[in-house]
Tab-separated table of C-alpha atoms and ligand atoms in Angstrom:
chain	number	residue	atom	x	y	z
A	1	UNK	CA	0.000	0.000	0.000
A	2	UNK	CA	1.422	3.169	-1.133
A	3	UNK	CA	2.213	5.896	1.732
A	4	UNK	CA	-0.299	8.567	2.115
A	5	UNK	CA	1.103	11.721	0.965
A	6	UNK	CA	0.044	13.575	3.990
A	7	UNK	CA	1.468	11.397	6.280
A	8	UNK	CA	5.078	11.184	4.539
A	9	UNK	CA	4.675	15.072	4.640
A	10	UNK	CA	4.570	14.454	8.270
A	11	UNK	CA	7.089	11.693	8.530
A	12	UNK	CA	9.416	14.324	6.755
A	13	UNK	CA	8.575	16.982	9.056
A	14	UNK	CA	9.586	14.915	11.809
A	15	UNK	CA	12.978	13.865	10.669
A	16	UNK	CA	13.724	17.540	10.780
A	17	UNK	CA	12.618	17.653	13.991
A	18	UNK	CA	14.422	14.773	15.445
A	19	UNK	CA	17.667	16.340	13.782
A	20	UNK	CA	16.784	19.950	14.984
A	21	UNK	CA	16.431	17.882	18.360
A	22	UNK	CA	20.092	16.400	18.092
A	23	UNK	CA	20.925	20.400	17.215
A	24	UNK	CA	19.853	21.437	20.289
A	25	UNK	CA	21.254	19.100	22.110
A	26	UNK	CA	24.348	19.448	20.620
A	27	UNK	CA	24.625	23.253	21.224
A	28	UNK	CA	23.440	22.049	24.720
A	29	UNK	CA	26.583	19.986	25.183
A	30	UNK	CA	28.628	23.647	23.575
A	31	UNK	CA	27.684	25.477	26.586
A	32	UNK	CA	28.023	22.723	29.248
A	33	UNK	CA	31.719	22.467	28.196
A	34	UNK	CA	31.819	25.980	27.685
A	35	UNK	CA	30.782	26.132	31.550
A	36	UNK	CA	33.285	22.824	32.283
A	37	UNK	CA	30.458	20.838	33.193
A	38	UNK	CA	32.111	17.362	31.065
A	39	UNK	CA	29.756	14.853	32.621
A	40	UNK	CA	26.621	17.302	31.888
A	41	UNK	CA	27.964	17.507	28.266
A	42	UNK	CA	28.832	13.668	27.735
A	43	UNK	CA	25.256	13.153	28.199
A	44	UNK	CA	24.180	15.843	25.929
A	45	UNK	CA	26.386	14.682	23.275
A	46	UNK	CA	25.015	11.197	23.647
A	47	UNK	CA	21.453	12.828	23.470
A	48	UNK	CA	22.500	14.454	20.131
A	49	UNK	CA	23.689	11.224	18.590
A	50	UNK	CA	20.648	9.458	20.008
A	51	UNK	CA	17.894	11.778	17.961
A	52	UNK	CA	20.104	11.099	14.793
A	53	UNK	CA	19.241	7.703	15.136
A	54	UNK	CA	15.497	8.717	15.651
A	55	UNK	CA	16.136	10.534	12.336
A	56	UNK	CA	17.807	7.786	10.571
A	57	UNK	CA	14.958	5.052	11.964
A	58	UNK	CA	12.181	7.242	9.884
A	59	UNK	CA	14.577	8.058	6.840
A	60	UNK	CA	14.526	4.212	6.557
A	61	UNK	CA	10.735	3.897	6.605
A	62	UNK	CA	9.945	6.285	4.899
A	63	UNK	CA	12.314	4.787	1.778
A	64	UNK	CA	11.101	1.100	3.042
A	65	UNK	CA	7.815	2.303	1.706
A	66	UNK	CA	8.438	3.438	-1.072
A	67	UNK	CA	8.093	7.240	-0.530
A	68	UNK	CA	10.418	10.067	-0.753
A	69	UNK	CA	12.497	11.653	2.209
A	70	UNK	CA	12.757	15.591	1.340
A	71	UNK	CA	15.161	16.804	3.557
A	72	UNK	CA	14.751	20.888	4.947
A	73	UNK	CA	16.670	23.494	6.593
A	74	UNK	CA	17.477	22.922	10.282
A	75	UNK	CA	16.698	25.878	12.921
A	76	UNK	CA	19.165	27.119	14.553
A	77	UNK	CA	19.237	26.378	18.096
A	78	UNK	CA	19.138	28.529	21.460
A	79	UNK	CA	23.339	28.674	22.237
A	80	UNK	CA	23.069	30.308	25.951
A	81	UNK	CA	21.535	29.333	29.199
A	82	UNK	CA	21.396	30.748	32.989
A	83	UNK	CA	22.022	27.103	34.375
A	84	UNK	CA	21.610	23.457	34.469
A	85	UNK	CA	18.268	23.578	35.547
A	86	UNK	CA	17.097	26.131	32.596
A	87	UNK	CA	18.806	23.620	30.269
A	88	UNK	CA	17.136	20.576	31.643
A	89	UNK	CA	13.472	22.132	31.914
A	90	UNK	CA	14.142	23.201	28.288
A	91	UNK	CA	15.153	19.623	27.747
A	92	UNK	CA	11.749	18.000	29.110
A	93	UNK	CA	9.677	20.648	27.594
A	94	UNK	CA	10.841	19.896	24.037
A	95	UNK	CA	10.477	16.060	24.831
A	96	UNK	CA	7.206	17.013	25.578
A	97	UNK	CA	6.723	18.495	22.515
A	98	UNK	CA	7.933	15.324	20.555
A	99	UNK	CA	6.048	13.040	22.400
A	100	UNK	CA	3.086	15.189	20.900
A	101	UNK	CA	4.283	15.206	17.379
A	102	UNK	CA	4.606	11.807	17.749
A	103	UNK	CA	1.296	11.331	18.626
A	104	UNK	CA	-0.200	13.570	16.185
A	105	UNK	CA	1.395	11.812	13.392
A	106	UNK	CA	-0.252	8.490	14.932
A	107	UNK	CA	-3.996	9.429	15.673
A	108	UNK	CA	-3.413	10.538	11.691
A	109	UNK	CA	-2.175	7.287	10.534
A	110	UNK	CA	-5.048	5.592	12.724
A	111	UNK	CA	-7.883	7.741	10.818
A	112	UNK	CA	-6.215	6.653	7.448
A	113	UNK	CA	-6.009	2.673	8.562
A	114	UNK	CA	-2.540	2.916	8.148
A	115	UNK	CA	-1.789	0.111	10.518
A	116	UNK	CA	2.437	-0.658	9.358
A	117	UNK	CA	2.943	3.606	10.403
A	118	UNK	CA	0.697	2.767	13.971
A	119	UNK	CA	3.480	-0.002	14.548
A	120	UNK	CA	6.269	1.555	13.146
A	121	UNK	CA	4.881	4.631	15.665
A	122	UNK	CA	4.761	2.730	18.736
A	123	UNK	CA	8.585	2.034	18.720
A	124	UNK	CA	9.086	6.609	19.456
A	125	UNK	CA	5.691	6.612	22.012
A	126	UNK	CA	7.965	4.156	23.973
A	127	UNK	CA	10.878	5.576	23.659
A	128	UNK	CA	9.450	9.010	24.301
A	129	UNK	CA	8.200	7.473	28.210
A	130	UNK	CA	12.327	7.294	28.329
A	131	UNK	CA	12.675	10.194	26.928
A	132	UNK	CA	10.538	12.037	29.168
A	133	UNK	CA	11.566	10.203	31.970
A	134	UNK	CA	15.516	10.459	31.478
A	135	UNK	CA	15.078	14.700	31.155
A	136	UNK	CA	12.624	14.726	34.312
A	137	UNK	CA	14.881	12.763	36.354
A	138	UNK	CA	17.831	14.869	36.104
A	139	UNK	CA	15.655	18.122	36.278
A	140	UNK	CA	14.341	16.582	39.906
A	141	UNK	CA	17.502	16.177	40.671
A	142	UNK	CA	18.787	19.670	39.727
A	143	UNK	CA	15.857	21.393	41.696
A	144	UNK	CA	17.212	19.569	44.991
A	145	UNK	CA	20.497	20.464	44.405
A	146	UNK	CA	20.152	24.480	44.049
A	147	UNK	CA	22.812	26.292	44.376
A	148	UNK	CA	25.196	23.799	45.973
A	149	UNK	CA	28.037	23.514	43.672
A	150	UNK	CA	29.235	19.708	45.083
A	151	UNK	CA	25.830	18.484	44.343
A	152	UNK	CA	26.019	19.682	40.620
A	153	UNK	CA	30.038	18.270	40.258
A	154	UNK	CA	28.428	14.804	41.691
A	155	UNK	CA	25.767	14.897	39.172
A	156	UNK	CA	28.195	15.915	36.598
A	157	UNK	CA	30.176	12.728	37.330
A	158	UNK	CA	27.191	10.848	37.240
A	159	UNK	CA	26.362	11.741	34.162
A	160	UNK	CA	29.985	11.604	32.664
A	161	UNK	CA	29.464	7.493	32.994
A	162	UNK	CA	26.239	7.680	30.302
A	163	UNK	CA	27.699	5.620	27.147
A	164	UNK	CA	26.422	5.492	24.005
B	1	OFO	FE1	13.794	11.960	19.313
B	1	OFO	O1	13.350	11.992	21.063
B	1	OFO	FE2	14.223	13.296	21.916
B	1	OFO	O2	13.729	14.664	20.852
């Protein structure tokens, strides 16, 4: 069954957006090591490389199909922030925001009986629970830390173990 064109408009639309995510992230990870916070941006880096994967996961349906990837401009990304905590509620606000892109692009593909994209979509509505969780987490944790600096270099250890 041939993709419907409105939802491989969509599909398209969100491979920018998973590569404008690994773009934020990325410039994320600029201004943690601008502010020597390694640890902080080891896991941002990982982040970046993760939503190229996200990317690269719909590039292949979307060709497995048999329609076209069209590939736009990326937005530039915010480069400065006040503090780990601004970056991290940024963080789970814009996972928010997928998760309801994601979910968009689904109820769509349910109206259309387009059960292969419902699948293919419930792979990102798990991961986004991570997602969302993963952000949240270390937001929590930056909110009990405050201002104490040896909190934030013992989360910024913590986070310098995240692998890839
Ligand atoms: Fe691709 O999940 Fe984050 O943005």
């Amino acid at each position: 069954m041939l993709m419907n064109e409105r939802i491989q408009e969509l599909i398209n639309d969100q491979i920018n957006y998973e590569m404008y995510s690994g773009y934020i992230y990325l410039s994320m990870a600029a201004y943690f090591e601008s502010e020597n916070l390694k640890g902080f941006a080891n896991w941002m880096k990982i982040q970046a490389y993760e939503e190229l994967k996200h990317a690269q996961k719909f590039f292949d349906y979307v060709n497995e199909r048999g329609a076209r990837v069209l590939l736009k401009s990326i937005q530039a990304p915010k480069t400065e922030w006040i503090s780990a905590k601004e970056v991290f509620k940024e963080a789970y606000e814009h996972e928010k925001n997928v998760t309801a892109r994601i979910y968009n692009i689904a109820d769509y593909a349910i109206e259309l009986k387009d059960h292969a994209t419902v699948s293919f979509l419930n792979w990102y509505a798990d991961e986004q629970v991570e997602e969302e969780a993963n952000t949240l987490e270390i937001l929590q944790k930056l909110e009990k830390i405050g201002d104490h600096m040896q909190g934030l270099f013992m989360l910024d250890s913590e986070l310098s173990k995240r692998e890839g």
